[in-house]
Amino acid sequence: MTHSEQLFQEAVHYIPGGVNSPVRAFGAVGETPRFIRRAEGSRLYDVDGRVYTDYVCSWGAMLLGHNPPAVKKAVLEAVQNGLSFGAATEAEVKMAKLITKLVPSVEMVRMVNSGTEAVMSAIRAARGFTGRDKVIKFAGCYHGHSDSMLAKAGSGGITTGVPDSAGVPQGCATDTLLAQYNDLNSVERLFQQNKGQIAALIVEPVAVNMGVVEPAEGFLSGLRQICSQNGTVLIFDEVITGFRLAPGGAQEYYGIAADLTVFGKIIGAGMPVGAYGGKREIMSQVAPAGPVYQAGTLSGNPVAMAAGLAQLGQIQSQPLLYQKLTREGEKLREGLRSLFPQYTVTGVGSFSCLFFTQEPVTDYSSAQKSDTQLFARFFSHMLNNGIYMAPSQFEAMFLSSAHTDNDIDCFLETAKEFLL
Ligand SMILES: Cc1ncc(COP(=O)(O)O)c(C=O)c1O
């Protein structure tokens, strides 16, 4: 038995399912989670001494790869000064200024501790601002695990067979309206049926929690228009796309401004962080400036701010970063397309997905046509040959700036052996 297997046996006794987040379990792909000891650049090292090239990148957070020198230095320096003060710091002001500079639709921003918390708070701000209760989300989009966002919430739910969580009060669920991704008619129908009642529409501008599904031409601009016409707050969940697709995220990439934007882990370079921000008139409603209450003991934590400022600082000092990430992403996608011409390869910039279906994938139901058993076999083959991917068909393969051409050649060579 390997050390990972021993640890997992022990873990399931003390931790539900042996993991602290469901997508970390390898149950759906018939494997045991590998316990990771350390990471550097594009590599993960497990407790059994095995080395993997990492295509999860802490679920997108590690834009520069693991343990980049600038981030490590900033964290070590911050730690010298103390871990948490529960009081205002200069780093929070710097972070707020940097985010508002990179994402111009964000005029004010509040730091929180996770993407889940950021979404939950953004929705509360939208409800407080509009005085309305209902929220539209898209089937297959994941916005964290707050009660109102757990309807048809994508990867974790699909993979673990819990698409709609137990324990969510009926009242919460009735205020969440479900539309189909890339289908503006389904959105318009909901607006007609709930006139004057929709506080917010939340969307992943590129959906990455049902595998990667790109927005069709006109979809995001259509949402922008419908929300403006109805006085509804358009929320872009940029937990994945923010600072990854472009310095200004999907909003810069597609040229659409949201009213509120949600960010996550990438702002903390791997530290537990989230943020939400947007129009001044909406964010001014948040306490103590306004009546929408939201708070957090560890929000804006000095070590997390130092890590995030160091990572986001690199975005500014490396103008070619995004070209490199996109070039690598395209190389991976082109390679996969030529190896698997019968299947569907999607992606944009530095995140990609290989769906084991012959049909185009444009929404939740087309994503679900993928052969998950075949994905499980592919996953095991890759894992056992040193390639660490997310243990679910409905996740992205992430690249970082630490990935090299050679890493991608190696990925494609390993994938080719799967076919033999
Ligand atoms: C688009 C999106 N929104 C929100 C979240 C929730 O973030 P967290 O896991 O930090 O709570 C995630 C998590 O991956 C995500 O992908």
CSV table of C-alpha atoms and ligand atoms in Angstrom, one decimal:
chain,number,residue,atom,x,y,z
A,1,MET,CA,0.0,0.0,0.0
A,2,THR,CA,1.4,3.5,-0.9
A,3,HIS,CA,1.7,6.2,1.7
A,4,SER,CA,-1.1,8.1,-0.1
A,5,GLU,CA,-3.4,5.1,0.2
A,6,GLN,CA,-2.6,4.8,3.9
A,7,LEU,CA,-3.3,8.4,4.5
A,8,PHE,CA,-6.6,8.2,2.6
A,9,GLN,CA,-7.7,5.2,4.7
A,10,GLU,CA,-7.0,7.3,7.8
A,11,ALA,CA,-8.6,10.4,6.3
A,12,VAL,CA,-12.0,8.9,5.6
A,13,HIS,CA,-12.3,8.0,9.2
A,14,TYR,CA,-11.9,11.6,10.3
A,15,ILE,CA,-12.9,13.8,7.4
A,16,PRO,CA,-16.1,13.4,5.3
A,17,GLY,CA,-15.1,11.4,2.2
A,18,GLY,CA,-11.5,11.8,3.3
A,19,VAL,CA,-11.2,15.3,1.7
A,20,ASN,CA,-11.9,18.9,2.6
A,21,SER,CA,-13.5,19.7,-0.7
A,22,PRO,CA,-15.5,17.1,-2.8
A,23,VAL,CA,-13.8,17.6,-6.1
A,24,ARG,CA,-10.5,16.5,-4.5
A,25,ALA,CA,-11.9,13.0,-4.1
A,26,PHE,CA,-10.9,10.6,-6.9
A,27,GLY,CA,-14.0,8.4,-6.5
A,28,ALA,CA,-15.5,9.3,-9.8
A,29,VAL,CA,-12.4,8.2,-11.6
A,30,GLY,CA,-11.8,5.1,-9.6
A,31,GLU,CA,-8.5,6.2,-8.0
A,32,THR,CA,-7.2,7.2,-4.6
A,33,PRO,CA,-6.3,10.8,-4.1
A,34,ARG,CA,-2.6,11.5,-4.2
A,35,PHE,CA,-1.4,13.3,-1.1
A,36,ILE,CA,0.8,16.2,-2.1
A,37,ARG,CA,3.9,17.1,-0.1
A,38,ARG,CA,5.2,20.1,-2.1
A,39,ALA,CA,5.0,21.9,-5.4
A,40,GLU,CA,7.4,24.0,-7.5
A,41,GLY,CA,6.8,25.6,-10.9
A,42,SER,CA,4.7,23.2,-13.0
A,43,ARG,CA,5.4,20.2,-10.7
A,44,LEU,CA,3.7,18.5,-7.8
A,45,TYR,CA,5.5,16.0,-5.6
A,46,ASP,CA,3.5,13.5,-3.6
A,47,VAL,CA,4.2,11.8,-0.3
A,48,ASP,CA,5.3,8.6,-2.2
A,49,GLY,CA,8.1,10.5,-4.0
A,50,ARG,CA,6.1,10.6,-7.3
A,51,VAL,CA,6.4,13.7,-9.5
A,52,TYR,CA,3.5,15.1,-11.7
A,53,THR,CA,3.2,17.9,-14.1
A,54,ASP,CA,0.2,19.8,-12.7
A,55,TYR,CA,-2.8,20.7,-14.9
A,56,VAL,CA,-5.0,21.8,-12.0
A,57,CYS,CA,-2.8,24.7,-10.7
A,58,SER,CA,-4.8,24.8,-7.4
A,59,TRP,CA,-8.0,25.1,-9.5
A,60,GLY,CA,-6.6,28.0,-11.5
A,61,ALA,CA,-5.1,30.0,-8.6
A,62,MET,CA,-1.4,29.4,-9.5
A,63,LEU,CA,-1.2,31.7,-12.6
A,64,LEU,CA,2.6,31.8,-12.3
A,65,GLY,CA,3.1,28.2,-11.3
A,66,HIS,CA,3.8,27.0,-7.8
A,67,ASN,CA,5.9,28.9,-5.3
A,68,PRO,CA,7.1,31.6,-7.7
A,69,PRO,CA,10.1,33.5,-6.2
A,70,ALA,CA,8.4,36.9,-6.1
A,71,VAL,CA,5.3,35.6,-4.2
A,72,LYS,CA,7.4,33.4,-1.8
A,73,LYS,CA,9.6,36.4,-0.9
A,74,ALA,CA,6.6,38.7,-0.3
A,75,VAL,CA,4.9,36.1,1.9
A,76,LEU,CA,8.0,35.5,4.0
A,77,GLU,CA,8.5,39.2,4.4
A,78,ALA,CA,4.8,39.7,5.5
A,79,VAL,CA,5.0,36.9,8.0
A,80,GLN,CA,7.8,38.7,9.8
A,81,ASN,CA,5.3,41.4,10.7
A,82,GLY,CA,2.5,39.2,12.0
A,83,LEU,CA,-0.2,37.0,10.6
A,84,SER,CA,-3.4,38.9,11.3
A,85,PHE,CA,-4.3,42.2,12.9
A,86,GLY,CA,-8.0,42.4,12.5
A,87,ALA,CA,-7.4,46.1,11.6
A,88,ALA,CA,-6.9,48.2,8.5
A,89,THR,CA,-3.6,47.8,6.6
A,90,GLU,CA,-1.9,49.6,3.8
A,91,ALA,CA,-1.7,46.4,1.7
A,92,GLU,CA,-5.6,46.4,1.5
A,93,VAL,CA,-5.6,49.9,0.0
A,94,LYS,CA,-2.9,48.9,-2.5
A,95,MET,CA,-4.9,45.8,-3.4
A,96,ALA,CA,-8.1,47.7,-3.9
A,97,LYS,CA,-6.3,50.3,-6.1
A,98,LEU,CA,-4.7,47.6,-8.2
A,99,ILE,CA,-8.0,45.7,-8.8
A,100,THR,CA,-9.9,48.8,-9.7
A,101,LYS,CA,-7.0,49.8,-12.1
A,102,LEU,CA,-7.0,46.4,-13.8
A,103,VAL,CA,-10.8,45.9,-14.0
A,104,PRO,CA,-12.2,49.4,-14.8
A,105,SER,CA,-15.9,48.4,-14.2
A,106,VAL,CA,-14.9,47.8,-10.5
A,107,GLU,CA,-14.9,51.2,-8.8
A,108,MET,CA,-14.9,49.9,-5.3
A,109,VAL,CA,-14.0,46.4,-3.9
A,110,ARG,CA,-14.4,44.4,-0.7
A,111,MET,CA,-12.0,41.6,0.2
A,112,VAL,CA,-13.4,38.4,1.6
A,113,ASN,CA,-11.9,34.9,2.1
A,114,SER,CA,-13.2,32.7,-0.7
A,115,GLY,CA,-15.1,32.7,-4.0
A,116,THR,CA,-18.2,31.3,-2.2
A,117,GLU,CA,-18.2,34.2,0.2
A,118,ALA,CA,-17.6,36.7,-2.6
A,119,VAL,CA,-20.6,35.4,-4.6
A,120,MET,CA,-22.9,35.3,-1.5
A,121,SER,CA,-22.0,38.9,-0.6
A,122,ALA,CA,-22.3,40.2,-4.2
A,123,ILE,CA,-25.8,38.7,-4.4
A,124,ARG,CA,-26.8,40.3,-1.1
A,125,ALA,CA,-25.5,43.7,-2.3
A,126,ALA,CA,-27.5,43.3,-5.5
A,127,ARG,CA,-30.6,42.4,-3.5
A,128,GLY,CA,-30.1,45.3,-1.1
A,129,PHE,CA,-29.5,47.7,-4.0
A,130,THR,CA,-32.5,46.7,-6.1
A,131,GLY,CA,-34.9,45.8,-3.3
A,132,ARG,CA,-35.7,42.6,-5.2
A,133,ASP,CA,-35.2,38.9,-4.2
A,134,LYS,CA,-34.8,36.7,-7.3
A,135,VAL,CA,-31.6,35.7,-9.0
A,136,ILE,CA,-30.9,34.0,-12.3
A,137,LYS,CA,-28.1,31.5,-12.6
A,138,PHE,CA,-27.2,29.1,-15.4
A,139,ALA,CA,-27.4,25.4,-15.2
A,140,GLY,CA,-23.9,24.0,-14.9
A,141,CYS,CA,-22.3,27.2,-13.7
A,142,TYR,CA,-20.8,26.9,-10.2
A,143,HIS,CA,-20.7,29.9,-8.0
A,144,GLY,CA,-19.6,28.4,-4.7
A,145,HIS,CA,-21.7,26.5,-2.2
A,146,SER,CA,-24.0,29.2,-0.7
A,147,ASP,CA,-27.6,28.0,-0.4
A,148,SER,CA,-29.1,29.9,-3.2
A,149,MET,CA,-26.3,29.0,-5.7
A,150,LEU,CA,-26.5,25.2,-5.4
A,151,ALA,CA,-29.1,24.5,-8.0
A,152,LYS,CA,-27.5,22.6,-10.9
A,153,ALA,CA,-24.1,23.8,-9.8
A,154,GLY,CA,-21.8,22.0,-12.1
A,155,SER,CA,-18.7,19.8,-11.6
A,156,GLY,CA,-18.6,18.9,-7.9
A,157,GLY,CA,-22.3,18.1,-7.9
A,158,ILE,CA,-22.3,16.2,-11.2
A,159,THR,CA,-19.2,14.2,-10.3
A,160,THR,CA,-20.3,13.3,-6.8
A,161,GLY,CA,-24.0,12.7,-7.9
A,162,VAL,CA,-25.3,15.5,-5.8
A,163,PRO,CA,-26.5,18.0,-8.4
A,164,ASP,CA,-28.9,19.8,-6.0
A,165,SER,CA,-27.7,19.7,-2.4
A,166,ALA,CA,-29.7,18.4,0.6
A,167,GLY,CA,-30.1,21.0,3.3
A,168,VAL,CA,-31.1,23.9,1.1
A,169,PRO,CA,-34.3,25.5,2.4
A,170,GLN,CA,-37.1,25.5,-0.2
A,171,GLY,CA,-37.4,29.3,0.2
A,172,CYS,CA,-33.8,29.8,-1.0
A,173,ALA,CA,-34.3,27.5,-4.0
A,174,THR,CA,-37.5,29.3,-5.2
A,175,ASP,CA,-35.7,32.6,-5.5
A,176,THR,CA,-33.1,31.0,-7.8
A,177,LEU,CA,-34.2,30.9,-11.4
A,178,LEU,CA,-32.4,28.6,-13.8
A,179,ALA,CA,-31.5,29.5,-17.4
A,180,GLN,CA,-29.6,27.6,-20.0
A,181,TYR,CA,-26.1,28.8,-20.9
A,182,ASN,CA,-25.7,30.3,-24.3
A,183,ASP,CA,-29.5,30.5,-24.7
A,184,LEU,CA,-30.8,34.1,-24.5
A,185,ASN,CA,-34.4,33.0,-25.0
A,186,SER,CA,-34.3,31.1,-21.8
A,187,VAL,CA,-33.2,34.2,-20.0
A,188,GLU,CA,-35.8,36.4,-21.7
A,189,ARG,CA,-38.6,34.0,-20.7
A,190,LEU,CA,-37.5,34.2,-17.0
A,191,PHE,CA,-37.6,38.0,-17.2
A,192,GLN,CA,-41.1,38.0,-18.7
A,193,GLN,CA,-42.4,35.6,-16.1
A,194,ASN,CA,-40.8,37.5,-13.2
A,195,LYS,CA,-41.3,41.2,-14.2
A,196,GLY,CA,-39.6,43.7,-11.9
A,197,GLN,CA,-38.5,40.9,-9.4
A,198,ILE,CA,-35.0,40.0,-10.6
A,199,ALA,CA,-32.3,41.5,-8.5
A,200,ALA,CA,-29.3,39.9,-10.3
A,201,LEU,CA,-28.2,37.6,-13.0
A,202,ILE,CA,-24.9,35.8,-12.3
A,203,VAL,CA,-22.8,34.1,-15.0
A,204,GLU,CA,-19.4,32.6,-15.5
A,205,PRO,CA,-18.4,34.6,-18.6
A,206,VAL,CA,-16.6,31.5,-19.7
A,207,ALA,CA,-18.2,28.5,-18.0
A,208,VAL,CA,-15.5,26.2,-16.5
A,209,ASN,CA,-17.5,24.1,-14.1
A,210,MET,CA,-19.2,21.9,-16.7
A,211,GLY,CA,-15.9,21.4,-18.5
A,212,VAL,CA,-15.0,24.5,-20.5
A,213,VAL,CA,-17.9,26.1,-22.4
A,214,GLU,CA,-17.2,29.3,-24.2
A,215,PRO,CA,-19.9,32.0,-24.5
A,216,ALA,CA,-21.4,32.1,-28.0
A,217,GLU,CA,-21.1,35.2,-30.1
A,218,GLY,CA,-23.6,37.8,-28.7
A,219,PHE,CA,-24.4,35.8,-25.5
A,220,LEU,CA,-22.6,38.1,-23.0
A,221,SER,CA,-23.6,41.3,-24.8
A,222,GLY,CA,-27.2,40.0,-24.9
A,223,LEU,CA,-27.1,39.5,-21.1
A,224,ARG,CA,-25.7,43.0,-20.6
A,225,GLN,CA,-28.5,44.4,-22.7
A,226,ILE,CA,-31.3,42.5,-21.0
A,227,CYS,CA,-30.0,43.4,-17.5
A,228,SER,CA,-29.7,47.1,-18.3
A,229,GLN,CA,-33.2,47.1,-19.7
A,230,ASN,CA,-34.6,45.5,-16.6
A,231,GLY,CA,-32.6,47.3,-13.9
A,232,THR,CA,-31.1,44.0,-12.9
A,233,VAL,CA,-27.5,43.8,-11.6
A,234,LEU,CA,-25.3,41.8,-14.0
A,235,ILE,CA,-22.7,39.9,-12.0
A,236,PHE,CA,-19.7,38.3,-13.7
A,237,ASP,CA,-18.2,35.5,-11.7
A,238,GLU,CA,-14.6,35.9,-12.6
A,239,VAL,CA,-13.2,33.6,-10.0
A,240,ILE,CA,-11.6,31.6,-12.8
A,241,THR,CA,-11.4,34.1,-15.7
A,242,GLY,CA,-10.3,37.1,-13.6
A,243,PHE,CA,-6.6,38.1,-14.2
A,244,ARG,CA,-6.2,34.7,-16.1
A,245,LEU,CA,-7.9,35.4,-19.4
A,246,ALA,CA,-6.5,38.9,-19.6
A,247,PRO,CA,-5.2,41.4,-17.0
A,248,GLY,CA,-8.8,42.7,-16.9
A,249,GLY,CA,-10.3,39.2,-17.1
A,250,ALA,CA,-13.2,38.2,-19.3
A,251,GLN,CA,-14.6,41.8,-19.2
A,252,GLU,CA,-11.5,43.0,-21.0
A,253,TYR,CA,-11.3,39.9,-23.3
A,254,TYR,CA,-14.9,40.2,-24.5
A,255,GLY,CA,-15.3,43.9,-24.1
A,256,ILE,CA,-18.3,43.8,-21.7
A,257,ALA,CA,-18.6,45.6,-18.4
A,258,ALA,CA,-20.4,43.9,-15.5
A,259,ASP,CA,-22.2,45.8,-12.7
A,260,LEU,CA,-20.6,43.6,-10.0
A,261,THR,CA,-17.7,41.2,-10.4
A,262,VAL,CA,-16.6,38.4,-8.2
A,263,PHE,CA,-13.0,37.3,-7.8
A,264,GLY,CA,-11.4,34.4,-6.0
A,265,LYS,CA,-8.3,32.4,-5.3
A,266,ILE,CA,-6.1,33.9,-8.0
A,267,ILE,CA,-6.0,37.2,-6.1
A,268,GLY,CA,-4.3,35.5,-3.2
A,269,ALA,CA,-1.9,33.4,-5.3
A,270,GLY,CA,-3.0,30.4,-3.4
A,271,MET,CA,-3.9,32.0,-0.1
A,272,PRO,CA,-7.6,31.8,0.9
A,273,VAL,CA,-9.0,35.0,-0.6
A,274,GLY,CA,-12.0,36.3,-2.6
A,275,ALA,CA,-13.3,39.7,-3.5
A,276,TYR,CA,-16.4,41.4,-4.9
A,277,GLY,CA,-16.7,44.8,-6.4
A,278,GLY,CA,-18.2,47.0,-9.0
A,279,LYS,CA,-20.2,50.2,-9.5
A,280,ARG,CA,-19.8,52.7,-6.7
A,281,GLU,CA,-23.5,53.2,-6.3
A,282,ILE,CA,-24.0,49.5,-5.6
A,283,MET,CA,-20.9,49.0,-3.4
A,284,SER,CA,-21.7,52.1,-1.4
A,285,GLN,CA,-24.6,50.0,0.0
A,286,VAL,CA,-22.2,47.7,1.8
A,287,ALA,CA,-21.7,48.2,5.5
A,288,PRO,CA,-20.4,50.3,7.1
A,289,ALA,CA,-21.0,52.7,4.2
A,290,GLY,CA,-24.5,51.4,3.7
A,291,PRO,CA,-27.2,49.0,5.0
A,292,VAL,CA,-26.1,45.7,3.4
A,293,TYR,CA,-24.2,43.9,6.2
A,294,GLN,CA,-21.1,41.8,5.3
A,295,ALA,CA,-18.0,41.3,7.5
A,296,GLY,CA,-15.0,39.0,8.0
A,297,THR,CA,-12.4,38.7,10.8
A,298,LEU,CA,-9.7,37.6,8.4
A,299,SER,CA,-10.8,39.6,5.3
A,300,GLY,CA,-7.9,41.4,3.7
A,301,ASN,CA,-5.4,39.3,5.7
A,302,PRO,CA,-1.9,40.8,5.5
A,303,VAL,CA,-0.2,37.6,4.3
A,304,ALA,CA,-2.8,36.9,1.7
A,305,MET,CA,-2.6,40.5,0.5
A,306,ALA,CA,1.2,40.3,0.2
A,307,ALA,CA,0.9,37.1,-1.8
A,308,GLY,CA,-1.8,38.5,-4.1
A,309,LEU,CA,-0.1,41.8,-4.7
A,310,ALA,CA,3.1,40.0,-5.6
A,311,GLN,CA,1.2,37.8,-8.1
A,312,LEU,CA,-0.9,40.5,-9.6
A,313,GLY,CA,2.3,42.8,-9.7
A,314,GLN,CA,3.8,40.2,-12.1
A,315,ILE,CA,0.9,40.7,-14.5
A,316,GLN,CA,1.9,44.3,-14.8
A,317,SER,CA,5.7,43.6,-15.1
A,318,GLN,CA,5.4,40.8,-17.6
A,319,PRO,CA,3.5,42.2,-20.7
A,320,LEU,CA,4.0,39.0,-22.6
A,321,LEU,CA,2.5,36.8,-19.9
A,322,TYR,CA,-0.9,36.4,-21.6
A,323,GLN,CA,0.5,35.8,-25.1
A,324,LYS,CA,2.6,33.0,-23.6
A,325,LEU,CA,-0.4,31.5,-21.7
A,326,THR,CA,-2.6,31.6,-24.8
A,327,ARG,CA,0.2,30.2,-27.0
A,328,GLU,CA,0.6,27.3,-24.6
A,329,GLY,CA,-3.2,26.8,-24.4
A,330,GLU,CA,-3.5,26.7,-28.2
A,331,LYS,CA,-0.7,24.3,-28.5
A,332,LEU,CA,-2.4,21.9,-26.0
A,333,ARG,CA,-5.8,22.3,-27.7
A,334,GLU,CA,-4.4,21.8,-31.3
A,335,GLY,CA,-2.4,18.7,-30.1
A,336,LEU,CA,-5.5,17.2,-28.5
A,337,ARG,CA,-7.6,17.9,-31.6
A,338,SER,CA,-5.2,16.1,-33.8
A,339,LEU,CA,-4.9,13.2,-31.4
A,340,PHE,CA,-8.7,12.9,-30.7
A,341,PRO,CA,-10.4,14.2,-33.9
A,342,GLN,CA,-13.6,12.3,-33.0
A,343,TYR,CA,-14.0,14.2,-29.7
A,344,THR,CA,-14.7,17.8,-28.7
A,345,VAL,CA,-11.9,20.1,-27.5
A,346,THR,CA,-12.8,23.4,-26.0
A,347,GLY,CA,-11.0,26.2,-24.3
A,348,VAL,CA,-9.8,29.7,-24.4
A,349,GLY,CA,-6.5,31.2,-23.2
A,350,SER,CA,-4.9,29.0,-20.6
A,351,PHE,CA,-7.7,26.7,-19.8
A,352,SER,CA,-8.9,23.8,-22.0
A,353,CYS,CA,-11.1,20.7,-21.9
A,354,LEU,CA,-11.3,17.4,-23.8
A,355,PHE,CA,-14.9,16.2,-23.8
A,356,PHE,CA,-15.4,12.6,-24.8
A,357,THR,CA,-18.4,13.3,-27.0
A,358,GLN,CA,-18.6,13.9,-30.7
A,359,GLU,CA,-21.1,16.7,-30.4
A,360,PRO,CA,-20.4,20.4,-29.9
A,361,VAL,CA,-20.6,21.4,-26.2
A,362,THR,CA,-22.5,24.6,-25.7
A,363,ASP,CA,-24.3,24.1,-22.4
A,364,TYR,CA,-25.0,21.8,-19.4
A,365,SER,CA,-27.0,19.2,-21.3
A,366,SER,CA,-24.5,18.9,-24.2
A,367,ALA,CA,-21.6,18.7,-21.7
A,368,GLN,CA,-23.3,15.8,-19.9
A,369,LYS,CA,-23.2,13.7,-23.1
A,370,SER,CA,-19.5,13.2,-22.5
A,371,ASP,CA,-18.5,9.6,-21.8
A,372,THR,CA,-17.4,9.9,-18.2
A,373,GLN,CA,-16.2,6.2,-18.0
A,374,LEU,CA,-13.8,6.9,-20.9
A,375,PHE,CA,-12.7,10.1,-19.2
A,376,ALA,CA,-12.0,8.0,-16.0
A,377,ARG,CA,-9.8,5.6,-18.0
A,378,PHE,CA,-8.0,8.6,-19.7
A,379,PHE,CA,-7.5,10.2,-16.3
A,380,SER,CA,-6.0,7.1,-14.7
A,381,HIS,CA,-3.6,6.6,-17.7
A,382,MET,CA,-2.4,10.2,-17.4
A,383,LEU,CA,-2.1,10.2,-13.6
A,384,ASN,CA,-0.1,7.0,-13.6
A,385,ASN,CA,2.2,8.5,-16.2
A,386,GLY,CA,2.9,11.7,-14.2
A,387,ILE,CA,0.2,14.0,-15.5
A,388,TYR,CA,-2.0,15.5,-12.8
A,389,MET,CA,-5.5,16.6,-14.1
A,390,ALA,CA,-8.7,17.4,-12.2
A,391,PRO,CA,-10.4,14.1,-11.3
A,392,SER,CA,-13.6,15.1,-13.2
A,393,GLN,CA,-14.7,15.4,-16.8
A,394,PHE,CA,-16.4,18.7,-15.9
A,395,GLU,CA,-13.3,20.7,-15.0
A,396,ALA,CA,-10.7,22.6,-16.9
A,397,MET,CA,-7.0,21.8,-17.6
A,398,PHE,CA,-5.1,24.8,-16.4
A,399,LEU,CA,-1.7,26.1,-17.5
A,400,SER,CA,0.6,28.5,-15.7
A,401,SER,CA,3.4,30.6,-16.9
A,402,ALA,CA,5.8,28.0,-15.4
A,403,HIS,CA,4.6,25.4,-17.9
A,404,THR,CA,7.0,24.9,-20.8
A,405,ASP,CA,6.6,23.8,-24.4
A,406,ASN,CA,8.3,20.6,-23.3
A,407,ASP,CA,5.7,20.0,-20.6
A,408,ILE,CA,2.9,20.3,-23.2
A,409,ASP,CA,4.8,18.0,-25.6
A,410,CYS,CA,5.1,15.5,-22.8
A,411,PHE,CA,1.3,15.8,-22.0
A,412,LEU,CA,0.5,15.1,-25.7
A,413,GLU,CA,2.9,12.2,-25.9
A,414,THR,CA,1.3,10.6,-22.8
A,415,ALA,CA,-2.2,11.2,-24.2
A,416,LYS,CA,-1.0,9.5,-27.5
A,417,GLU,CA,0.0,6.4,-25.6
A,418,PHE,CA,-3.6,6.2,-24.3
A,419,LEU,CA,-4.7,5.5,-27.9
A,420,LEU,CA,-2.2,2.6,-28.4
B,1,LIG,C1,-16.6,30.2,-11.1
B,1,LIG,C2,-16.4,29.9,-9.6
B,1,LIG,N1,-17.1,30.7,-8.7
B,1,LIG,C3,-17.0,30.5,-7.4
B,1,LIG,C4,-16.2,29.5,-6.9
B,1,LIG,C5,-16.1,29.2,-5.4
B,1,LIG,O1,-14.8,29.6,-4.9
B,1,LIG,P1,-14.3,29.0,-3.6
B,1,LIG,O2,-14.0,27.5,-3.8
B,1,LIG,O3,-13.1,29.8,-3.3
B,1,LIG,O4,-15.3,29.2,-2.5
B,1,LIG,C6,-15.5,28.7,-7.8
B,1,LIG,C7,-14.6,27.6,-7.3
B,1,LIG,O5,-13.9,27.0,-8.0
B,1,LIG,C8,-15.6,28.9,-9.2
B,1,LIG,O6,-15.0,28.1,-10.1
